[in-house]
Every structure is written in structure tokens, then in C-alpha cells.
PDB file of C-alpha atoms in Angstrom:
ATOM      1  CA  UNK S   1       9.197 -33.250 -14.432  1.00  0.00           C
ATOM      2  CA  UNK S   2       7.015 -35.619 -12.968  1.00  0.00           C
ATOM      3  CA  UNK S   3       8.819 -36.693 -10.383  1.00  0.00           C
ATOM      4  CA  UNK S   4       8.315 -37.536  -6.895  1.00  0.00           C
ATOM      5  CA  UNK S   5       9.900 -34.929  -4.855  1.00  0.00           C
ATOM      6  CA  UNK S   6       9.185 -36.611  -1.768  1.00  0.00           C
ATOM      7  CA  UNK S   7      11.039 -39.607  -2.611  1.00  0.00           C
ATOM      8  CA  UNK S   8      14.840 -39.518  -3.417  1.00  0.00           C
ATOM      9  CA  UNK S   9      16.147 -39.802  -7.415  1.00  0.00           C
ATOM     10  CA  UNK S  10      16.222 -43.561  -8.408  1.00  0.00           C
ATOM     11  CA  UNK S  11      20.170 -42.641  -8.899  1.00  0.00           C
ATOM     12  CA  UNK S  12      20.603 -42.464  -5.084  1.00  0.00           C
ATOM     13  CA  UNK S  13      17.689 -44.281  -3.399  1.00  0.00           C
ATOM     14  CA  UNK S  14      19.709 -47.013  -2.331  1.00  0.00           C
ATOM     15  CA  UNK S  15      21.604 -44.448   0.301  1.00  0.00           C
ATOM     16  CA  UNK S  16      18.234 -43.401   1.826  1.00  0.00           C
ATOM     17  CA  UNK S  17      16.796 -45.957   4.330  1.00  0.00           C
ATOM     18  CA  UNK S  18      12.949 -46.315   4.645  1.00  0.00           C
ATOM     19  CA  UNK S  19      12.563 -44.133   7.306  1.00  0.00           C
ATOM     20  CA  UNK S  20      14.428 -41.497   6.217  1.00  0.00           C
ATOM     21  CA  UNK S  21      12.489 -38.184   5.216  1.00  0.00           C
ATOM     22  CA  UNK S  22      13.418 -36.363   1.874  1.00  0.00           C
ATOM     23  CA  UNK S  23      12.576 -32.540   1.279  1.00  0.00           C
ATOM     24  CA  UNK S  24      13.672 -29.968  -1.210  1.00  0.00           C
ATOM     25  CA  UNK S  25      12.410 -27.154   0.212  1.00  0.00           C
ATOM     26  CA  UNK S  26      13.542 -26.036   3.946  1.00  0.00           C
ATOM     27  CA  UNK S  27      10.116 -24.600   4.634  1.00  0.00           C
ATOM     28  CA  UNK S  28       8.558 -28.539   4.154  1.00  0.00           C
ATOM     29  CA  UNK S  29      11.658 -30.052   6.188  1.00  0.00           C
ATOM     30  CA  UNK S  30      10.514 -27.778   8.989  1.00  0.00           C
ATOM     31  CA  UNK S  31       6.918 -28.313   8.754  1.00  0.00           C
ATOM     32  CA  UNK S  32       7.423 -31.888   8.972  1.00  0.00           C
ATOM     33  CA  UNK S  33       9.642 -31.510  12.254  1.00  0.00           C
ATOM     34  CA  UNK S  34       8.268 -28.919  13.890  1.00  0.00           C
ATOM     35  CA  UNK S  35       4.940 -27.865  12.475  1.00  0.00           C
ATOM     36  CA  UNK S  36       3.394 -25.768  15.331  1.00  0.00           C
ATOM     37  CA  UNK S  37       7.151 -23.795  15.973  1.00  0.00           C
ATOM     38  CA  UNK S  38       7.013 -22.503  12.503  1.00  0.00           C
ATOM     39  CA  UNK S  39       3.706 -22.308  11.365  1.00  0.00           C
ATOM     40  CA  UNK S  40       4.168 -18.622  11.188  1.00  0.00           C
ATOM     41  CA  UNK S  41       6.867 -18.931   9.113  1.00  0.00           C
ATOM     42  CA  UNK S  42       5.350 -20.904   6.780  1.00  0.00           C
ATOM     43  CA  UNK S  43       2.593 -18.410   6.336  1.00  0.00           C
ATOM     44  CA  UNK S  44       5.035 -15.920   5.551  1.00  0.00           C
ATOM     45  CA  UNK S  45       7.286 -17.873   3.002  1.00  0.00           C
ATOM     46  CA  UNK S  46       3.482 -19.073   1.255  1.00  0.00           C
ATOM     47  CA  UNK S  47       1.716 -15.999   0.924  1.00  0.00           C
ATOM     48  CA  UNK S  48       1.303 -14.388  -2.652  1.00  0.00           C
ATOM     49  CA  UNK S  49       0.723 -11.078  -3.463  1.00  0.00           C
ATOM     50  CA  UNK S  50      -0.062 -10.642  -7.547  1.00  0.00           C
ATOM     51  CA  UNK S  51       2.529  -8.581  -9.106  1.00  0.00           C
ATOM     52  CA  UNK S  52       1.755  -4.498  -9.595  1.00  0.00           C
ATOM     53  CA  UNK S  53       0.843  -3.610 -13.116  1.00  0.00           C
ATOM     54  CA  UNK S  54       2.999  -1.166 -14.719  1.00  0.00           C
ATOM     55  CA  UNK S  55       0.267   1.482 -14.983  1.00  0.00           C
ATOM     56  CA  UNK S  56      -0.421   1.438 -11.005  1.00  0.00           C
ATOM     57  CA  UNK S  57       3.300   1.690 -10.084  1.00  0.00           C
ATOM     58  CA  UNK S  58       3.922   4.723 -12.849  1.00  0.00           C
ATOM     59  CA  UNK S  59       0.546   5.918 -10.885  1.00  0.00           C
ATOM     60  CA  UNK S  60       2.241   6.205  -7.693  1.00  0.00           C
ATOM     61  CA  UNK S  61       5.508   6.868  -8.712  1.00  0.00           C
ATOM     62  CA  UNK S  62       4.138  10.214 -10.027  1.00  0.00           C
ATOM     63  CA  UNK S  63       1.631  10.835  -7.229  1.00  0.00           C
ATOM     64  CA  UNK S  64       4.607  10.543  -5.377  1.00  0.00           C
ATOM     65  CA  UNK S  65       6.945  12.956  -7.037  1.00  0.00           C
ATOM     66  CA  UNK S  66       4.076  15.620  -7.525  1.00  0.00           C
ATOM     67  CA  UNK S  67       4.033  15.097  -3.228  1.00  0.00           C
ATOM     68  CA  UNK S  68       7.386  16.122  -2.676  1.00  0.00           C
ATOM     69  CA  UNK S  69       7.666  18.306  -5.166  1.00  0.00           C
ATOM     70  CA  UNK S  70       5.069  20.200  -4.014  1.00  0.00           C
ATOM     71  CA  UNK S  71       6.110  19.719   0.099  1.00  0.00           C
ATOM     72  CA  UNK S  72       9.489  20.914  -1.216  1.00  0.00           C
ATOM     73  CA  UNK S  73       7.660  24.096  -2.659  1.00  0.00           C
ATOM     74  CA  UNK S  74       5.871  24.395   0.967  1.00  0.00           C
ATOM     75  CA  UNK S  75       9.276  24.502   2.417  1.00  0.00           C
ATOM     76  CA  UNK S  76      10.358  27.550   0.078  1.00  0.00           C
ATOM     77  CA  UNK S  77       7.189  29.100   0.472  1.00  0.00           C
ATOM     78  CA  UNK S  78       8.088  29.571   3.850  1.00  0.00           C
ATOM     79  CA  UNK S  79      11.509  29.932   3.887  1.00  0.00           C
ATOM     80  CA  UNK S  80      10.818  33.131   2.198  1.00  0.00           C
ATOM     81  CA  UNK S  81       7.968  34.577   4.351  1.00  0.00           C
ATOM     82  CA  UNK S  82      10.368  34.396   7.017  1.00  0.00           C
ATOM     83  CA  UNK S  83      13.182  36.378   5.121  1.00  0.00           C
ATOM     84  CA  UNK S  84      15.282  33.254   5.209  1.00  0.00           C
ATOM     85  CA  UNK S  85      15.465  32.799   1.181  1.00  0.00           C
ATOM     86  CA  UNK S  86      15.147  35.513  -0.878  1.00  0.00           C
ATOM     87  CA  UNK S  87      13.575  36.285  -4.421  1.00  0.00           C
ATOM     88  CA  UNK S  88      16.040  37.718  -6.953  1.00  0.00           C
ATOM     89  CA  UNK S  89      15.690  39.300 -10.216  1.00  0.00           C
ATOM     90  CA  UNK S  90      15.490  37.139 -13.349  1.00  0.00           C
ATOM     91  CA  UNK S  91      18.415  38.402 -14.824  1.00  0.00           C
ATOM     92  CA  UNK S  92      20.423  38.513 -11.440  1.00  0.00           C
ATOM     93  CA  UNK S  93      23.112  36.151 -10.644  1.00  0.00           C
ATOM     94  CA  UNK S  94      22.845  34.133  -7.697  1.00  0.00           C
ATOM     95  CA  UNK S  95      26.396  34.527  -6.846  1.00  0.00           C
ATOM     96  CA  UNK S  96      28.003  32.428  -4.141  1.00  0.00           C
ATOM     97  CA  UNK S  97      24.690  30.889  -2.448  1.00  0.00           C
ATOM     98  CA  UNK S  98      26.332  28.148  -0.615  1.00  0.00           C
ATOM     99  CA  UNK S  99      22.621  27.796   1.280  1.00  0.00           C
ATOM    100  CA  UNK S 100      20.541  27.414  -2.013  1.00  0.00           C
ATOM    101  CA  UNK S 101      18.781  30.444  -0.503  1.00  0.00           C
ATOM    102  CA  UNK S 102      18.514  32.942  -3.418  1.00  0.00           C
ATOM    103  CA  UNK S 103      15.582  32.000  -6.060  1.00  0.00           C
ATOM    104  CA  UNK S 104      15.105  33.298  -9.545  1.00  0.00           C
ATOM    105  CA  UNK S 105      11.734  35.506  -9.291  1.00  0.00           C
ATOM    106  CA  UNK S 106      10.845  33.725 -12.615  1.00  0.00           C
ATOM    107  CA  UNK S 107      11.370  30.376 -11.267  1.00  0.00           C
ATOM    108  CA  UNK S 108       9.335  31.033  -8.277  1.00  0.00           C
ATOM    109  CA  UNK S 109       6.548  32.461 -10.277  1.00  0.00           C
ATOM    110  CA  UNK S 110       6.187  29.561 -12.545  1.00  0.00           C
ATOM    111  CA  UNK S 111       6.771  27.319 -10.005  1.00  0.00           C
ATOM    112  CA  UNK S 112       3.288  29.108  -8.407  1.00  0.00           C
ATOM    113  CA  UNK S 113       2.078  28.469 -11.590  1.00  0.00           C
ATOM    114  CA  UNK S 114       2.336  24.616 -11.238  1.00  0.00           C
ATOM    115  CA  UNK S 115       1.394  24.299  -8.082  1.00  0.00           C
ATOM    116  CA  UNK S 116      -1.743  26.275  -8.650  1.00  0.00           C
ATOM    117  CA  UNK S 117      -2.600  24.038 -12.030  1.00  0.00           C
ATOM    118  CA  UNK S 118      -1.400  20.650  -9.995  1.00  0.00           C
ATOM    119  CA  UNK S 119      -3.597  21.329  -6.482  1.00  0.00           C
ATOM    120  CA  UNK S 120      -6.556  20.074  -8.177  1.00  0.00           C
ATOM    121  CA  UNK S 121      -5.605  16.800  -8.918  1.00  0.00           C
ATOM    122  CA  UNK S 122      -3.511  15.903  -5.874  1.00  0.00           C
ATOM    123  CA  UNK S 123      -4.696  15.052  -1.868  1.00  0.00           C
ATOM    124  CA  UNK S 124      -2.703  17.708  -0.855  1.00  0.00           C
ATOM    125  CA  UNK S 125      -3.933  16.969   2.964  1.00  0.00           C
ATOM    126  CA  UNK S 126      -1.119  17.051   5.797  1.00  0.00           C
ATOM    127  CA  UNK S 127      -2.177  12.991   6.252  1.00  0.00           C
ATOM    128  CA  UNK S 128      -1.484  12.804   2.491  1.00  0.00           C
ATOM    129  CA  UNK S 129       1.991  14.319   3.033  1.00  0.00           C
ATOM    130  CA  UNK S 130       3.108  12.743   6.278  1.00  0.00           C
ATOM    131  CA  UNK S 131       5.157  10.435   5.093  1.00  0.00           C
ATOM    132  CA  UNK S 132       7.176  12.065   2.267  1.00  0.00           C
ATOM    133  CA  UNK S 133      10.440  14.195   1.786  1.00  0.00           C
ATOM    134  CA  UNK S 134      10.960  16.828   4.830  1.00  0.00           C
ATOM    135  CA  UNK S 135      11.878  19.385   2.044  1.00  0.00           C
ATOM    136  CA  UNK S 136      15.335  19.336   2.954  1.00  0.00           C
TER     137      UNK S 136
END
């Protein structure tokens, strides 16, 4: 600490002639060369964005699960106004559904039920949902 980084260690200055140019970081070497070819790049490599606190990221991360979850449910939803899933009894077994298109009538209803108590607390707009899980 405290040392010159421009400027070889003492331990090997005498292999260094005065003109020579000493750099520990590639981004200075090619500053010093070639300043306006990577200018660019040297913005890139400096910039700083503060670290995410823990509360925003567990923010989105559950925004973003209550998205798909709920553009998954959109998917259903019309998968079985077209007659392409069906509802089935509670008590009914789904048998071979190789197509995940048979859905427990209590499932679906308290899966209404969660989307109905979650839609006021979510941007549920298409632009909101643009860029999330097909449904698939």
C-alpha cells in the first residue's frame, strides 16, 4: 500500500529503462496508447452502478413471479374457453394427461380466488406482461 503503481517495484526497476511505460491495469495501458480508439471502452470498464438492496431485488423477484403466474393462469383461462383443457371433478383422477390438459375444478377455483385477491396490487397491463413467460 502506498505504492507507486506507475513506477515498477524497487525489486525490478533496474530492468525497466526510463522510457519504458508501466501499467497494471490493461484499461490504463490502452488509454495511454491509444486513447481516442478506446475511449468507449474505457467508459464501459469505469462506470459504476451501486449495488441493489436486498429489499428491491426480493421486490421484483416477486412482482415477477406474481406476472407469470398470473400470464400462466391467462393461458389456462383460455385454454379452457376453447374446450382445449378441461375442468374435472375434485375427487376425479386425472388419469393419463400426457398434455397437462385436465384441471382439478378445486384448483381452478382457488386459483380464481388468487387472481381475483392479487389483481389489485399488480400492473396487470399487456405492456406490463410483454416481456414475461409465454405460459408455456
Amino acid at each position: 500500500m502506498g505504492v507507486d503503481e506507475q513506477k515498477p517495484h524497487p525489486d525490478i526497476a533496474k530492468f525497466f529503462s526510463s522510457k519504458s511505460h508501466y501499467f497494471t491495469k490493461l484499461g490504463d495501458a490502452l488509454n495511454r496508447v491509444r486513447p481516442q480508439e478506446f475511449s468507449d471502452i474505457m467508459i464501459e470498464q469505469t462506470w459504476f452502478e451501486p449495488p441493489r438492496r436486498y429489499v428491491e431485488i426480493s421486490e421484483a423477484i416477486e412482482k415477477l413471479l406474481a406476472q407469470v403466474w398470473y400470464n400462466r393462469h391467462q393461458v389456462w383461462n383460455e385454454k379452457l374457453r376453447s374446450g382445449e383443457a378441461t375442468l374435472i371433478d375434485s375427487d376425479a383422477e386425472r388419469g393419463k394427461d400426457p398434455f397437462g390438459l385436465r384441471i382439478h375444478r378445486r384448483i381452478w377455483e382457488g386459483a380464481e380466488r388468487m387472481r381475483a385477491g392479487s389483481s389489485r396490487n399488480m400492473d396487470w397491463s399487456s405492456s406490463a406482461l410483454g416481456t414475461i413467460s409465454n405460459g408455456a
